[in-house]
């Protein structure tokens, strides 16, 4: 891969990984409610799940999902429903620990599964496979390089958001701040679901 292509990949990875979305919102909320340690299962699940999604997309699943309207609709509908359910659970939590991974059902495997109903994750996987992997003579090597880059970016972005949530934890414990924070995070999830509905 030439340096121009690699630079473009890094720019895309930065823009897609560090902008708010379902993963970063949940990482922040889980850490704010349950501490950084409690959010780490989810923080690790995101790059793991996204890597599986990328590999399956490169292997042909992406072409199937884009070619079959019912599959595309199913991914979108499941993603929207799951985000709205998480937003509802989060908006009801006003005490520390009340919105932890067990109650919100966002542990490791749920985090992995979320990648498969996350439109932002699908768009990124499809863009990367189309732009950097598909039809290239060195597709296997490119897949390995892209995978390593995206693993690093997915982990770093979710860890950063979770660390920010954990830093806010003590401040949020006072009065009704946590409830309003959780409701703001829930609103971000609802807005993300609305974006997914029209994407």
mmCIF file with all atom_site columns, C-alpha atoms in Angstrom, residues 1-173:
data_model
loop_
_atom_site.group_PDB
_atom_site.id
_atom_site.type_symbol
_atom_site.label_atom_id
_atom_site.label_alt_id
_atom_site.label_comp_id
_atom_site.label_asym_id
_atom_site.label_entity_id
_atom_site.label_seq_id
_atom_site.pdbx_PDB_ins_code
_atom_site.Cartn_x
_atom_site.Cartn_y
_atom_site.Cartn_z
_atom_site.occupancy
_atom_site.B_iso_or_equiv
_atom_site.pdbx_formal_charge
_atom_site.auth_seq_id
_atom_site.auth_comp_id
_atom_site.auth_asym_id
_atom_site.auth_atom_id
_atom_site.pdbx_PDB_model_num
ATOM 1   C CA . UNK A 1 1   ? 0.000   0.000   0.000  1.00 0.00 ? 1   UNK A CA 1
ATOM 2   C CA . UNK A 1 2   ? 1.421   3.359   -1.020 1.00 0.00 ? 2   UNK A CA 1
ATOM 3   C CA . UNK A 1 3   ? 1.824   6.115   1.557  1.00 0.00 ? 3   UNK A CA 1
ATOM 4   C CA . UNK A 1 4   ? -0.968  8.222   0.028  1.00 0.00 ? 4   UNK A CA 1
ATOM 5   C CA . UNK A 1 5   ? -3.433  5.356   0.424  1.00 0.00 ? 5   UNK A CA 1
ATOM 6   C CA . UNK A 1 6   ? -2.220  4.688   3.943  1.00 0.00 ? 6   UNK A CA 1
ATOM 7   C CA . UNK A 1 7   ? -2.581  8.368   4.866  1.00 0.00 ? 7   UNK A CA 1
ATOM 8   C CA . UNK A 1 8   ? -6.124  8.400   3.491  1.00 0.00 ? 8   UNK A CA 1
ATOM 9   C CA . UNK A 1 9   ? -6.875  5.283   5.563  1.00 0.00 ? 9   UNK A CA 1
ATOM 10  C CA . UNK A 1 10  ? -5.562  6.998   8.711  1.00 0.00 ? 10  UNK A CA 1
ATOM 11  C CA . UNK A 1 11  ? -7.698  10.085  8.027  1.00 0.00 ? 11  UNK A CA 1
ATOM 12  C CA . UNK A 1 12  ? -10.807 7.929   7.540  1.00 0.00 ? 12  UNK A CA 1
ATOM 13  C CA . UNK A 1 13  ? -10.007 5.859   10.618 1.00 0.00 ? 13  UNK A CA 1
ATOM 14  C CA . UNK A 1 14  ? -9.582  8.998   12.732 1.00 0.00 ? 14  UNK A CA 1
ATOM 15  C CA . UNK A 1 15  ? -12.783 10.627  11.497 1.00 0.00 ? 15  UNK A CA 1
ATOM 16  C CA . UNK A 1 16  ? -14.929 7.528   11.878 1.00 0.00 ? 16  UNK A CA 1
ATOM 17  C CA . UNK A 1 17  ? -13.421 6.244   15.128 1.00 0.00 ? 17  UNK A CA 1
ATOM 18  C CA . UNK A 1 18  ? -13.273 9.429   17.172 1.00 0.00 ? 18  UNK A CA 1
ATOM 19  C CA . UNK A 1 19  ? -16.572 11.049  16.194 1.00 0.00 ? 19  UNK A CA 1
ATOM 20  C CA . UNK A 1 20  ? -19.507 10.226  18.479 1.00 0.00 ? 20  UNK A CA 1
ATOM 21  C CA . UNK A 1 21  ? -21.549 7.167   17.654 1.00 0.00 ? 21  UNK A CA 1
ATOM 22  C CA . UNK A 1 22  ? -23.209 4.246   19.431 1.00 0.00 ? 22  UNK A CA 1
ATOM 23  C CA . UNK A 1 23  ? -19.910 2.729   20.569 1.00 0.00 ? 23  UNK A CA 1
ATOM 24  C CA . UNK A 1 24  ? -18.310 5.868   21.970 1.00 0.00 ? 24  UNK A CA 1
ATOM 25  C CA . UNK A 1 25  ? -21.567 6.994   23.595 1.00 0.00 ? 25  UNK A CA 1
ATOM 26  C CA . UNK A 1 26  ? -21.995 3.654   25.353 1.00 0.00 ? 26  UNK A CA 1
ATOM 27  C CA . UNK A 1 27  ? -18.326 3.539   26.387 1.00 0.00 ? 27  UNK A CA 1
ATOM 28  C CA . UNK A 1 28  ? -18.708 6.980   27.981 1.00 0.00 ? 28  UNK A CA 1
ATOM 29  C CA . UNK A 1 29  ? -21.979 6.126   29.714 1.00 0.00 ? 29  UNK A CA 1
ATOM 30  C CA . UNK A 1 30  ? -20.814 2.737   30.990 1.00 0.00 ? 30  UNK A CA 1
ATOM 31  C CA . UNK A 1 31  ? -17.634 4.234   32.481 1.00 0.00 ? 31  UNK A CA 1
ATOM 32  C CA . UNK A 1 32  ? -19.477 7.196   34.007 1.00 0.00 ? 32  UNK A CA 1
ATOM 33  C CA . UNK A 1 33  ? -21.910 4.835   35.715 1.00 0.00 ? 33  UNK A CA 1
ATOM 34  C CA . UNK A 1 34  ? -19.757 1.820   36.520 1.00 0.00 ? 34  UNK A CA 1
ATOM 35  C CA . UNK A 1 35  ? -16.180 3.091   36.353 1.00 0.00 ? 35  UNK A CA 1
ATOM 36  C CA . UNK A 1 36  ? -13.482 2.510   33.762 1.00 0.00 ? 36  UNK A CA 1
ATOM 37  C CA . UNK A 1 37  ? -12.917 -1.083  34.824 1.00 0.00 ? 37  UNK A CA 1
ATOM 38  C CA . UNK A 1 38  ? -16.590 -1.876  34.357 1.00 0.00 ? 38  UNK A CA 1
ATOM 39  C CA . UNK A 1 39  ? -16.571 -0.406  30.852 1.00 0.00 ? 39  UNK A CA 1
ATOM 40  C CA . UNK A 1 40  ? -13.494 -2.302  29.677 1.00 0.00 ? 40  UNK A CA 1
ATOM 41  C CA . UNK A 1 41  ? -15.435 -5.392  28.556 1.00 0.00 ? 41  UNK A CA 1
ATOM 42  C CA . UNK A 1 42  ? -17.300 -3.183  26.120 1.00 0.00 ? 42  UNK A CA 1
ATOM 43  C CA . UNK A 1 43  ? -14.198 -1.169  25.139 1.00 0.00 ? 43  UNK A CA 1
ATOM 44  C CA . UNK A 1 44  ? -12.434 -4.428  24.168 1.00 0.00 ? 44  UNK A CA 1
ATOM 45  C CA . UNK A 1 45  ? -15.557 -5.875  22.509 1.00 0.00 ? 45  UNK A CA 1
ATOM 46  C CA . UNK A 1 46  ? -15.815 -3.023  20.000 1.00 0.00 ? 46  UNK A CA 1
ATOM 47  C CA . UNK A 1 47  ? -12.530 -3.660  18.138 1.00 0.00 ? 47  UNK A CA 1
ATOM 48  C CA . UNK A 1 48  ? -13.056 -7.426  18.371 1.00 0.00 ? 48  UNK A CA 1
ATOM 49  C CA . UNK A 1 49  ? -16.572 -7.233  16.933 1.00 0.00 ? 49  UNK A CA 1
ATOM 50  C CA . UNK A 1 50  ? -15.628 -4.688  14.316 1.00 0.00 ? 50  UNK A CA 1
ATOM 51  C CA . UNK A 1 51  ? -12.703 -6.855  13.192 1.00 0.00 ? 51  UNK A CA 1
ATOM 52  C CA . UNK A 1 52  ? -15.092 -9.768  12.684 1.00 0.00 ? 52  UNK A CA 1
ATOM 53  C CA . UNK A 1 53  ? -17.395 -7.469  10.734 1.00 0.00 ? 53  UNK A CA 1
ATOM 54  C CA . UNK A 1 54  ? -14.528 -6.276  8.528  1.00 0.00 ? 54  UNK A CA 1
ATOM 55  C CA . UNK A 1 55  ? -13.317 -9.813  7.823  1.00 0.00 ? 55  UNK A CA 1
ATOM 56  C CA . UNK A 1 56  ? -16.832 -11.004 6.972  1.00 0.00 ? 56  UNK A CA 1
ATOM 57  C CA . UNK A 1 57  ? -17.417 -7.916  4.815  1.00 0.00 ? 57  UNK A CA 1
ATOM 58  C CA . UNK A 1 58  ? -14.190 -8.577  2.920  1.00 0.00 ? 58  UNK A CA 1
ATOM 59  C CA . UNK A 1 59  ? -15.242 -12.224 2.588  1.00 0.00 ? 59  UNK A CA 1
ATOM 60  C CA . UNK A 1 60  ? -18.481 -11.331 0.827  1.00 0.00 ? 60  UNK A CA 1
ATOM 61  C CA . UNK A 1 61  ? -21.030 -10.556 3.543  1.00 0.00 ? 61  UNK A CA 1
ATOM 62  C CA . UNK A 1 62  ? -20.861 -6.863  2.677  1.00 0.00 ? 62  UNK A CA 1
ATOM 63  C CA . UNK A 1 63  ? -21.819 -7.556  -0.935 1.00 0.00 ? 63  UNK A CA 1
ATOM 64  C CA . UNK A 1 64  ? -24.723 -9.712  0.241  1.00 0.00 ? 64  UNK A CA 1
ATOM 65  C CA . UNK A 1 65  ? -26.051 -7.068  2.643  1.00 0.00 ? 65  UNK A CA 1
ATOM 66  C CA . UNK A 1 66  ? -25.839 -4.305  0.047  1.00 0.00 ? 66  UNK A CA 1
ATOM 67  C CA . UNK A 1 67  ? -27.381 -6.489  -2.686 1.00 0.00 ? 67  UNK A CA 1
ATOM 68  C CA . UNK A 1 68  ? -30.337 -7.835  -0.664 1.00 0.00 ? 68  UNK A CA 1
ATOM 69  C CA . UNK A 1 69  ? -32.686 -5.045  0.442  1.00 0.00 ? 69  UNK A CA 1
ATOM 70  C CA . UNK A 1 70  ? -34.282 -7.248  3.131  1.00 0.00 ? 70  UNK A CA 1
ATOM 71  C CA . UNK A 1 71  ? -30.875 -7.898  4.738  1.00 0.00 ? 71  UNK A CA 1
ATOM 72  C CA . UNK A 1 72  ? -30.049 -4.192  4.706  1.00 0.00 ? 72  UNK A CA 1
ATOM 73  C CA . UNK A 1 73  ? -33.432 -3.392  6.239  1.00 0.00 ? 73  UNK A CA 1
ATOM 74  C CA . UNK A 1 74  ? -32.989 -6.069  8.918  1.00 0.00 ? 74  UNK A CA 1
ATOM 75  C CA . UNK A 1 75  ? -29.593 -4.683  9.974  1.00 0.00 ? 75  UNK A CA 1
ATOM 76  C CA . UNK A 1 76  ? -31.045 -1.187  10.138 1.00 0.00 ? 76  UNK A CA 1
ATOM 77  C CA . UNK A 1 77  ? -34.184 -2.211  12.051 1.00 0.00 ? 77  UNK A CA 1
ATOM 78  C CA . UNK A 1 78  ? -32.288 -4.289  14.608 1.00 0.00 ? 78  UNK A CA 1
ATOM 79  C CA . UNK A 1 79  ? -29.745 -1.518  15.126 1.00 0.00 ? 79  UNK A CA 1
ATOM 80  C CA . UNK A 1 80  ? -32.404 1.135   15.639 1.00 0.00 ? 80  UNK A CA 1
ATOM 81  C CA . UNK A 1 81  ? -34.412 -1.054  18.016 1.00 0.00 ? 81  UNK A CA 1
ATOM 82  C CA . UNK A 1 82  ? -31.348 -1.935  20.088 1.00 0.00 ? 82  UNK A CA 1
ATOM 83  C CA . UNK A 1 83  ? -30.190 1.681   20.370 1.00 0.00 ? 83  UNK A CA 1
ATOM 84  C CA . UNK A 1 84  ? -33.655 2.841   21.419 1.00 0.00 ? 84  UNK A CA 1
ATOM 85  C CA . UNK A 1 85  ? -33.845 0.080   24.040 1.00 0.00 ? 85  UNK A CA 1
ATOM 86  C CA . UNK A 1 86  ? -30.416 1.079   25.400 1.00 0.00 ? 86  UNK A CA 1
ATOM 87  C CA . UNK A 1 87  ? -31.441 4.747   25.402 1.00 0.00 ? 87  UNK A CA 1
ATOM 88  C CA . UNK A 1 88  ? -34.560 3.916   27.422 1.00 0.00 ? 88  UNK A CA 1
ATOM 89  C CA . UNK A 1 89  ? -32.584 1.885   29.982 1.00 0.00 ? 89  UNK A CA 1
ATOM 90  C CA . UNK A 1 90  ? -29.939 4.582   30.274 1.00 0.00 ? 90  UNK A CA 1
ATOM 91  C CA . UNK A 1 91  ? -32.445 7.428   30.649 1.00 0.00 ? 91  UNK A CA 1
ATOM 92  C CA . UNK A 1 92  ? -33.947 5.694   33.700 1.00 0.00 ? 92  UNK A CA 1
ATOM 93  C CA . UNK A 1 93  ? -30.635 5.450   35.595 1.00 0.00 ? 93  UNK A CA 1
ATOM 94  C CA . UNK A 1 94  ? -29.966 8.145   38.165 1.00 0.00 ? 94  UNK A CA 1
ATOM 95  C CA . UNK A 1 95  ? -27.556 6.459   40.582 1.00 0.00 ? 95  UNK A CA 1
ATOM 96  C CA . UNK A 1 96  ? -23.990 5.243   40.061 1.00 0.00 ? 96  UNK A CA 1
ATOM 97  C CA . UNK A 1 97  ? -23.861 1.581   39.152 1.00 0.00 ? 97  UNK A CA 1
ATOM 98  C CA . UNK A 1 98  ? -27.531 1.516   38.196 1.00 0.00 ? 98  UNK A CA 1
ATOM 99  C CA . UNK A 1 99  ? -26.703 1.575   34.472 1.00 0.00 ? 99  UNK A CA 1
ATOM 100 C CA . UNK A 1 100 ? -23.834 -0.882  34.604 1.00 0.00 ? 100 UNK A CA 1
ATOM 101 C CA . UNK A 1 101 ? -23.120 -3.399  31.854 1.00 0.00 ? 101 UNK A CA 1
ATOM 102 C CA . UNK A 1 102 ? -25.301 -6.117  33.361 1.00 0.00 ? 102 UNK A CA 1
ATOM 103 C CA . UNK A 1 103 ? -28.416 -3.981  33.674 1.00 0.00 ? 103 UNK A CA 1
ATOM 104 C CA . UNK A 1 104 ? -28.019 -2.358  30.279 1.00 0.00 ? 104 UNK A CA 1
ATOM 105 C CA . UNK A 1 105 ? -26.979 -5.705  28.774 1.00 0.00 ? 105 UNK A CA 1
ATOM 106 C CA . UNK A 1 106 ? -23.879 -4.290  27.125 1.00 0.00 ? 106 UNK A CA 1
ATOM 107 C CA . UNK A 1 107 ? -21.224 -6.768  28.138 1.00 0.00 ? 107 UNK A CA 1
ATOM 108 C CA . UNK A 1 108 ? -18.541 -8.217  25.875 1.00 0.00 ? 108 UNK A CA 1
ATOM 109 C CA . UNK A 1 109 ? -20.733 -10.289 23.562 1.00 0.00 ? 109 UNK A CA 1
ATOM 110 C CA . UNK A 1 110 ? -23.404 -7.613  23.376 1.00 0.00 ? 110 UNK A CA 1
ATOM 111 C CA . UNK A 1 111 ? -20.674 -5.157  22.372 1.00 0.00 ? 111 UNK A CA 1
ATOM 112 C CA . UNK A 1 112 ? -19.478 -7.558  19.689 1.00 0.00 ? 112 UNK A CA 1
ATOM 113 C CA . UNK A 1 113 ? -23.043 -8.038  18.436 1.00 0.00 ? 113 UNK A CA 1
ATOM 114 C CA . UNK A 1 114 ? -23.682 -4.300  18.400 1.00 0.00 ? 114 UNK A CA 1
ATOM 115 C CA . UNK A 1 115 ? -21.120 -3.942  15.607 1.00 0.00 ? 115 UNK A CA 1
ATOM 116 C CA . UNK A 1 116 ? -23.305 -6.058  13.317 1.00 0.00 ? 116 UNK A CA 1
ATOM 117 C CA . UNK A 1 117 ? -26.335 -3.775  13.768 1.00 0.00 ? 117 UNK A CA 1
ATOM 118 C CA . UNK A 1 118 ? -24.366 -0.517  13.857 1.00 0.00 ? 118 UNK A CA 1
ATOM 119 C CA . UNK A 1 119 ? -24.848 1.346   10.577 1.00 0.00 ? 119 UNK A CA 1
ATOM 120 C CA . UNK A 1 120 ? -21.741 3.466   11.216 1.00 0.00 ? 120 UNK A CA 1
ATOM 121 C CA . UNK A 1 121 ? -19.659 0.279   11.605 1.00 0.00 ? 121 UNK A CA 1
ATOM 122 C CA . UNK A 1 122 ? -21.141 -1.179  8.410  1.00 0.00 ? 122 UNK A CA 1
ATOM 123 C CA . UNK A 1 123 ? -20.496 2.014   6.442  1.00 0.00 ? 123 UNK A CA 1
ATOM 124 C CA . UNK A 1 124 ? -16.884 2.054   7.584  1.00 0.00 ? 124 UNK A CA 1
ATOM 125 C CA . UNK A 1 125 ? -16.335 -1.648  6.831  1.00 0.00 ? 125 UNK A CA 1
ATOM 126 C CA . UNK A 1 126 ? -17.931 -1.322  3.383  1.00 0.00 ? 126 UNK A CA 1
ATOM 127 C CA . UNK A 1 127 ? -15.928 1.829   2.568  1.00 0.00 ? 127 UNK A CA 1
ATOM 128 C CA . UNK A 1 128 ? -12.652 0.245   3.623  1.00 0.00 ? 128 UNK A CA 1
ATOM 129 C CA . UNK A 1 129 ? -13.240 -2.990  1.739  1.00 0.00 ? 129 UNK A CA 1
ATOM 130 C CA . UNK A 1 130 ? -14.322 -1.108  -1.401 1.00 0.00 ? 130 UNK A CA 1
ATOM 131 C CA . UNK A 1 131 ? -11.528 1.456   -1.241 1.00 0.00 ? 131 UNK A CA 1
ATOM 132 C CA . UNK A 1 132 ? -8.547  -0.438  0.110  1.00 0.00 ? 132 UNK A CA 1
ATOM 133 C CA . UNK A 1 133 ? -9.079  -4.189  -0.292 1.00 0.00 ? 133 UNK A CA 1
ATOM 134 C CA . UNK A 1 134 ? -11.472 -5.353  -3.039 1.00 0.00 ? 134 UNK A CA 1
ATOM 135 C CA . UNK A 1 135 ? -9.911  -6.113  -6.395 1.00 0.00 ? 135 UNK A CA 1
ATOM 136 C CA . UNK A 1 136 ? -6.332  -5.526  -5.219 1.00 0.00 ? 136 UNK A CA 1
ATOM 137 C CA . UNK A 1 137 ? -3.621  -8.067  -6.024 1.00 0.00 ? 137 UNK A CA 1
ATOM 138 C CA . UNK A 1 138 ? -2.365  -7.932  -2.431 1.00 0.00 ? 138 UNK A CA 1
ATOM 139 C CA . UNK A 1 139 ? -5.849  -8.052  -0.862 1.00 0.00 ? 139 UNK A CA 1
ATOM 140 C CA . UNK A 1 140 ? -4.834  -10.399 1.977  1.00 0.00 ? 140 UNK A CA 1
ATOM 141 C CA . UNK A 1 141 ? -1.912  -8.192  3.019  1.00 0.00 ? 141 UNK A CA 1
ATOM 142 C CA . UNK A 1 142 ? -4.078  -5.087  2.773  1.00 0.00 ? 142 UNK A CA 1
ATOM 143 C CA . UNK A 1 143 ? -6.754  -6.725  4.915  1.00 0.00 ? 143 UNK A CA 1
ATOM 144 C CA . UNK A 1 144 ? -4.140  -7.488  7.566  1.00 0.00 ? 144 UNK A CA 1
ATOM 145 C CA . UNK A 1 145 ? -2.819  -3.919  7.546  1.00 0.00 ? 145 UNK A CA 1
ATOM 146 C CA . UNK A 1 146 ? -6.285  -2.364  7.616  1.00 0.00 ? 146 UNK A CA 1
ATOM 147 C CA . UNK A 1 147 ? -7.306  -4.719  10.403 1.00 0.00 ? 147 UNK A CA 1
ATOM 148 C CA . UNK A 1 148 ? -4.317  -3.740  12.556 1.00 0.00 ? 148 UNK A CA 1
ATOM 149 C CA . UNK A 1 149 ? -4.943  -0.019  12.019 1.00 0.00 ? 149 UNK A CA 1
ATOM 150 C CA . UNK A 1 150 ? -8.652  -0.257  12.743 1.00 0.00 ? 150 UNK A CA 1
ATOM 151 C CA . UNK A 1 151 ? -8.147  -2.421  15.841 1.00 0.00 ? 151 UNK A CA 1
ATOM 152 C CA . UNK A 1 152 ? -5.852  0.238   17.248 1.00 0.00 ? 152 UNK A CA 1
ATOM 153 C CA . UNK A 1 153 ? -8.200  3.104   16.381 1.00 0.00 ? 153 UNK A CA 1
ATOM 154 C CA . UNK A 1 154 ? -11.339 1.337   17.640 1.00 0.00 ? 154 UNK A CA 1
ATOM 155 C CA . UNK A 1 155 ? -9.699  0.506   20.954 1.00 0.00 ? 155 UNK A CA 1
ATOM 156 C CA . UNK A 1 156 ? -8.102  3.948   21.374 1.00 0.00 ? 156 UNK A CA 1
ATOM 157 C CA . UNK A 1 157 ? -11.289 5.890   20.641 1.00 0.00 ? 157 UNK A CA 1
ATOM 158 C CA . UNK A 1 158 ? -13.521 3.827   22.912 1.00 0.00 ? 158 UNK A CA 1
ATOM 159 C CA . UNK A 1 159 ? -10.922 3.813   25.678 1.00 0.00 ? 159 UNK A CA 1
ATOM 160 C CA . UNK A 1 160 ? -10.599 7.602   25.406 1.00 0.00 ? 160 UNK A CA 1
ATOM 161 C CA . UNK A 1 161 ? -14.368 8.104   25.633 1.00 0.00 ? 161 UNK A CA 1
ATOM 162 C CA . UNK A 1 162 ? -14.600 5.643   28.522 1.00 0.00 ? 162 UNK A CA 1
ATOM 163 C CA . UNK A 1 163 ? -11.760 7.423   30.339 1.00 0.00 ? 163 UNK A CA 1
ATOM 164 C CA . UNK A 1 164 ? -13.626 10.721  29.924 1.00 0.00 ? 164 UNK A CA 1
ATOM 165 C CA . UNK A 1 165 ? -16.751 9.113   31.368 1.00 0.00 ? 165 UNK A CA 1
ATOM 166 C CA . UNK A 1 166 ? -14.767 7.710   34.290 1.00 0.00 ? 166 UNK A CA 1
ATOM 167 C CA . UNK A 1 167 ? -13.219 11.127  34.991 1.00 0.00 ? 167 UNK A CA 1
ATOM 168 C CA . UNK A 1 168 ? -16.706 12.621  35.223 1.00 0.00 ? 168 UNK A CA 1
ATOM 169 C CA . UNK A 1 169 ? -17.882 9.908   37.616 1.00 0.00 ? 169 UNK A CA 1
ATOM 170 C CA . UNK A 1 170 ? -17.220 11.718  40.910 1.00 0.00 ? 170 UNK A CA 1
ATOM 171 C CA . UNK A 1 171 ? -18.714 14.988  39.653 1.00 0.00 ? 171 UNK A CA 1
ATOM 172 C CA . UNK A 1 172 ? -21.759 13.156  38.307 1.00 0.00 ? 172 UNK A CA 1
ATOM 173 C CA . UNK A 1 173 ? -22.403 11.501  41.676 1.00 0.00 ? 173 UNK A CA 1
#
